[in-house]
Amino acid sequence: MENDNKVNISEELNYLRSMMESLDNQLSVLVRGMDEIRKAYAVLKEEGIGASNDVKVSIGAGIFAKANVDPKEKLFVPIGSDLYVEEEPAKSITRLDQNLKELDTSIQNVQTRRSDISSRYNSLVAILQQAQEQQRAKS
């Protein structure tokens, strides 16, 4: 019976460990997404972006090209499957602001969930260690 409990605890520890790893991966993705949105938001909020002659736009793979940006022109916003719509900069700023708030809430929720799972994991480790100490004391 005691061996069965140790096996069950061991299985739960493995499960909780994999859950924490999964949540860590989710956090990483959410934080990277938030960083990207913050960069776009900062550029759109930049007052002198249209007047600058030194605007560089990423074309991918760490390569940039010089560009002229007119802050009054509509932006091309991806909507999925390589489809884009034109959107007013003010609307993009509002949307990005909302996205940042939603991402922040998601990050907080994932962090809370990870903290709960971590607490459960640590409790089980303590129980297992205590059981092993009691077993050693008996022998």
PDB file of C-alpha atoms in Angstrom:
ATOM      1  CA  MET A   1       0.000   0.000   0.000  1.00  0.00           C
ATOM      2  CA  GLU A   2       2.790   2.413   0.921  1.00  0.00           C
ATOM      3  CA  ASN A   3       4.563   1.615  -2.357  1.00  0.00           C
ATOM      4  CA  ASP A   4       1.348   2.419  -4.239  1.00  0.00           C
ATOM      5  CA  ASN A   5       1.232   5.843  -2.548  1.00  0.00           C
ATOM      6  CA  LYS A   6       4.846   6.525  -3.527  1.00  0.00           C
ATOM      7  CA  VAL A   7       4.096   5.540  -7.129  1.00  0.00           C
ATOM      8  CA  ASN A   8       1.010   7.777  -7.196  1.00  0.00           C
ATOM      9  CA  ILE A   9       2.961  10.681  -5.729  1.00  0.00           C
ATOM     10  CA  SER A  10       5.767  10.080  -8.199  1.00  0.00           C
ATOM     11  CA  GLU A  11       3.307  10.070 -11.101  1.00  0.00           C
ATOM     12  CA  GLU A  12       1.683  13.255  -9.855  1.00  0.00           C
ATOM     13  CA  LEU A  13       5.104  14.899  -9.449  1.00  0.00           C
ATOM     14  CA  ASN A  14       5.938  14.021 -13.060  1.00  0.00           C
ATOM     15  CA  TYR A  15       2.582  15.389 -14.199  1.00  0.00           C
ATOM     16  CA  LEU A  16       3.011  18.616 -12.219  1.00  0.00           C
ATOM     17  CA  ARG A  17       6.569  19.041 -13.527  1.00  0.00           C
ATOM     18  CA  SER A  18       5.335  18.713 -17.112  1.00  0.00           C
ATOM     19  CA  MET A  19       2.536  21.201 -16.381  1.00  0.00           C
ATOM     20  CA  MET A  20       5.050  23.722 -15.026  1.00  0.00           C
ATOM     21  CA  GLU A  21       7.216  23.291 -18.138  1.00  0.00           C
ATOM     22  CA  SER A  22       4.175  23.790 -20.355  1.00  0.00           C
ATOM     23  CA  LEU A  23       3.168  26.924 -18.451  1.00  0.00           C
ATOM     24  CA  ASP A  24       6.751  28.233 -18.663  1.00  0.00           C
ATOM     25  CA  ASN A  25       6.582  27.783 -22.452  1.00  0.00           C
ATOM     26  CA  GLN A  26       3.231  29.577 -22.574  1.00  0.00           C
ATOM     27  CA  LEU A  27       4.656  32.440 -20.519  1.00  0.00           C
ATOM     28  CA  SER A  28       7.607  32.713 -22.865  1.00  0.00           C
ATOM     29  CA  VAL A  29       5.317  32.965 -25.899  1.00  0.00           C
ATOM     30  CA  LEU A  30       3.065  35.515 -24.206  1.00  0.00           C
ATOM     31  CA  VAL A  31       6.007  37.678 -23.119  1.00  0.00           C
ATOM     32  CA  ARG A  32       7.533  37.615 -26.617  1.00  0.00           C
ATOM     33  CA  GLY A  33       4.165  38.601 -28.078  1.00  0.00           C
ATOM     34  CA  MET A  34       3.818  41.395 -25.565  1.00  0.00           C
ATOM     35  CA  ASP A  35       7.299  42.697 -26.428  1.00  0.00           C
ATOM     36  CA  GLU A  36       6.422  42.768 -30.118  1.00  0.00           C
ATOM     37  CA  ILE A  37       3.155  44.598 -29.481  1.00  0.00           C
ATOM     38  CA  ARG A  38       4.908  47.107 -27.199  1.00  0.00           C
ATOM     39  CA  LYS A  39       7.422  47.875 -29.948  1.00  0.00           C
ATOM     40  CA  ALA A  40       4.661  48.493 -32.503  1.00  0.00           C
ATOM     41  CA  TYR A  41       2.719  50.549 -29.973  1.00  0.00           C
ATOM     42  CA  ALA A  42       5.789  52.687 -29.193  1.00  0.00           C
ATOM     43  CA  VAL A  43       6.431  53.335 -32.887  1.00  0.00           C
ATOM     44  CA  LEU A  44       2.826  54.341 -33.516  1.00  0.00           C
ATOM     45  CA  LYS A  45       2.836  56.665 -30.502  1.00  0.00           C
ATOM     46  CA  GLU A  46       6.137  58.261 -31.610  1.00  0.00           C
ATOM     47  CA  GLU A  47       5.388  61.901 -32.393  1.00  0.00           C
ATOM     48  CA  GLY A  48       8.253  62.522 -34.820  1.00  0.00           C
ATOM     49  CA  ILE A  49       8.098  59.265 -36.749  1.00  0.00           C
ATOM     50  CA  GLY A  50       6.943  60.929 -39.967  1.00  0.00           C
ATOM     51  CA  ALA A  51       9.566  63.666 -39.806  1.00  0.00           C
ATOM     52  CA  SER A  52      12.499  61.321 -39.271  1.00  0.00           C
ATOM     53  CA  ASN A  53      14.737  60.470 -42.227  1.00  0.00           C
ATOM     54  CA  ASP A  54      16.249  57.547 -40.358  1.00  0.00           C
ATOM     55  CA  VAL A  55      13.346  55.105 -40.112  1.00  0.00           C
ATOM     56  CA  LYS A  56      14.288  51.456 -40.485  1.00  0.00           C
ATOM     57  CA  VAL A  57      11.724  48.738 -41.036  1.00  0.00           C
ATOM     58  CA  SER A  58      12.409  45.075 -40.391  1.00  0.00           C
ATOM     59  CA  ILE A  59      11.994  42.884 -43.452  1.00  0.00           C
ATOM     60  CA  GLY A  60      12.771  39.720 -41.457  1.00  0.00           C
ATOM     61  CA  ALA A  61      15.795  37.664 -40.436  1.00  0.00           C
ATOM     62  CA  GLY A  62      17.297  40.681 -38.671  1.00  0.00           C
ATOM     63  CA  ILE A  63      17.487  42.674 -41.912  1.00  0.00           C
ATOM     64  CA  PHE A  64      16.207  46.253 -42.061  1.00  0.00           C
ATOM     65  CA  ALA A  65      15.401  48.655 -44.886  1.00  0.00           C
ATOM     66  CA  LYS A  66      15.121  52.446 -44.826  1.00  0.00           C
ATOM     67  CA  ALA A  67      11.553  53.664 -45.061  1.00  0.00           C
ATOM     68  CA  ASN A  68       9.449  56.779 -45.100  1.00  0.00           C
ATOM     69  CA  VAL A  69       6.530  56.575 -42.730  1.00  0.00           C
ATOM     70  CA  ASP A  70       3.547  58.865 -43.001  1.00  0.00           C
ATOM     71  CA  PRO A  71       1.745  58.700 -39.641  1.00  0.00           C
ATOM     72  CA  LYS A  72      -1.493  59.835 -41.290  1.00  0.00           C
ATOM     73  CA  GLU A  73      -1.594  56.977 -43.804  1.00  0.00           C
ATOM     74  CA  LYS A  74      -3.518  53.795 -43.102  1.00  0.00           C
ATOM     75  CA  LEU A  75      -1.558  50.792 -41.912  1.00  0.00           C
ATOM     76  CA  PHE A  76      -1.711  47.248 -43.249  1.00  0.00           C
ATOM     77  CA  VAL A  77      -2.801  45.001 -40.402  1.00  0.00           C
ATOM     78  CA  PRO A  78      -2.633  41.190 -40.638  1.00  0.00           C
ATOM     79  CA  ILE A  79      -5.900  39.380 -39.965  1.00  0.00           C
ATOM     80  CA  GLY A  80      -4.600  35.855 -40.595  1.00  0.00           C
ATOM     81  CA  SER A  81      -3.696  33.550 -43.474  1.00  0.00           C
ATOM     82  CA  ASP A  82      -1.520  36.252 -45.057  1.00  0.00           C
ATOM     83  CA  LEU A  83      -4.540  38.552 -45.386  1.00  0.00           C
ATOM     84  CA  TYR A  84      -4.309  42.242 -44.477  1.00  0.00           C
ATOM     85  CA  VAL A  85      -6.746  45.094 -44.003  1.00  0.00           C
ATOM     86  CA  GLU A  86      -6.080  48.806 -43.966  1.00  0.00           C
ATOM     87  CA  GLU A  87      -6.541  50.475 -40.611  1.00  0.00           C
ATOM     88  CA  GLU A  88      -6.237  54.028 -39.315  1.00  0.00           C
ATOM     89  CA  PRO A  89      -3.221  54.493 -37.005  1.00  0.00           C
ATOM     90  CA  ALA A  90      -5.466  55.704 -34.159  1.00  0.00           C
ATOM     91  CA  LYS A  91      -7.537  52.530 -34.410  1.00  0.00           C
ATOM     92  CA  SER A  92      -4.347  50.438 -34.417  1.00  0.00           C
ATOM     93  CA  ILE A  93      -3.142  52.210 -31.276  1.00  0.00           C
ATOM     94  CA  THR A  94      -6.459  51.529 -29.536  1.00  0.00           C
ATOM     95  CA  ARG A  95      -6.389  47.872 -30.612  1.00  0.00           C
ATOM     96  CA  LEU A  96      -2.774  47.403 -29.527  1.00  0.00           C
ATOM     97  CA  ASP A  97      -3.533  49.023 -26.175  1.00  0.00           C
ATOM     98  CA  GLN A  98      -6.384  46.546 -25.661  1.00  0.00           C
ATOM     99  CA  ASN A  99      -4.134  43.657 -26.763  1.00  0.00           C
ATOM    100  CA  LEU A 100      -1.524  44.705 -24.185  1.00  0.00           C
ATOM    101  CA  LYS A 101      -4.134  44.695 -21.424  1.00  0.00           C
ATOM    102  CA  GLU A 102      -5.403  41.254 -22.474  1.00  0.00           C
ATOM    103  CA  LEU A 103      -1.869  39.860 -22.671  1.00  0.00           C
ATOM    104  CA  ASP A 104      -1.062  41.258 -19.240  1.00  0.00           C
ATOM    105  CA  THR A 105      -4.157  39.539 -17.816  1.00  0.00           C
ATOM    106  CA  SER A 106      -3.211  36.273 -19.547  1.00  0.00           C
ATOM    107  CA  ILE A 107       0.340  36.459 -18.213  1.00  0.00           C
ATOM    108  CA  GLN A 108      -0.939  37.077 -14.687  1.00  0.00           C
ATOM    109  CA  ASN A 109      -3.344  34.122 -14.980  1.00  0.00           C
ATOM    110  CA  VAL A 110      -0.614  31.778 -16.233  1.00  0.00           C
ATOM    111  CA  GLN A 111       1.749  32.953 -13.489  1.00  0.00           C
ATOM    112  CA  THR A 112      -0.929  32.340 -10.858  1.00  0.00           C
ATOM    113  CA  ARG A 113      -1.622  28.874 -12.244  1.00  0.00           C
ATOM    114  CA  ARG A 114       2.090  28.069 -12.314  1.00  0.00           C
ATOM    115  CA  SER A 115       2.482  29.295  -8.731  1.00  0.00           C
ATOM    116  CA  ASP A 116      -0.400  27.058  -7.606  1.00  0.00           C
ATOM    117  CA  ILE A 117       1.078  24.048  -9.378  1.00  0.00           C
ATOM    118  CA  SER A 118       4.539  24.815  -8.010  1.00  0.00           C
ATOM    119  CA  SER A 119       3.131  24.969  -4.464  1.00  0.00           C
ATOM    120  CA  ARG A 120       1.419  21.617  -4.948  1.00  0.00           C
ATOM    121  CA  TYR A 121       4.642  20.161  -6.392  1.00  0.00           C
ATOM    122  CA  ASN A 122       6.715  21.429  -3.454  1.00  0.00           C
ATOM    123  CA  SER A 123       4.160  20.063  -0.964  1.00  0.00           C
ATOM    124  CA  LEU A 124       4.324  16.623  -2.557  1.00  0.00           C
ATOM    125  CA  VAL A 125       8.124  16.674  -2.556  1.00  0.00           C
ATOM    126  CA  ALA A 126       8.059  17.519   1.160  1.00  0.00           C
ATOM    127  CA  ILE A 127       5.585  14.690   1.845  1.00  0.00           C
ATOM    128  CA  LEU A 128       7.732  12.245  -0.114  1.00  0.00           C
ATOM    129  CA  GLN A 129      10.896  13.328   1.705  1.00  0.00           C
ATOM    130  CA  GLN A 130       9.154  13.028   5.059  1.00  0.00           C
ATOM    131  CA  ALA A 131       7.970   9.519   4.188  1.00  0.00           C
ATOM    132  CA  GLN A 132      11.489   8.527   3.145  1.00  0.00           C
ATOM    133  CA  GLU A 133      12.915   9.881   6.417  1.00  0.00           C
ATOM    134  CA  GLN A 134      10.327   7.932   8.411  1.00  0.00           C
ATOM    135  CA  GLN A 135      11.163   4.807   6.425  1.00  0.00           C
ATOM    136  CA  ARG A 136      14.887   5.270   7.165  1.00  0.00           C
ATOM    137  CA  ALA A 137      14.133   5.813  10.867  1.00  0.00           C
ATOM    138  CA  LYS A 138      12.240   2.505  10.965  1.00  0.00           C
ATOM    139  CA  SER A 139      15.127   0.576   9.406  1.00  0.00           C
TER     140      SER A 139
END
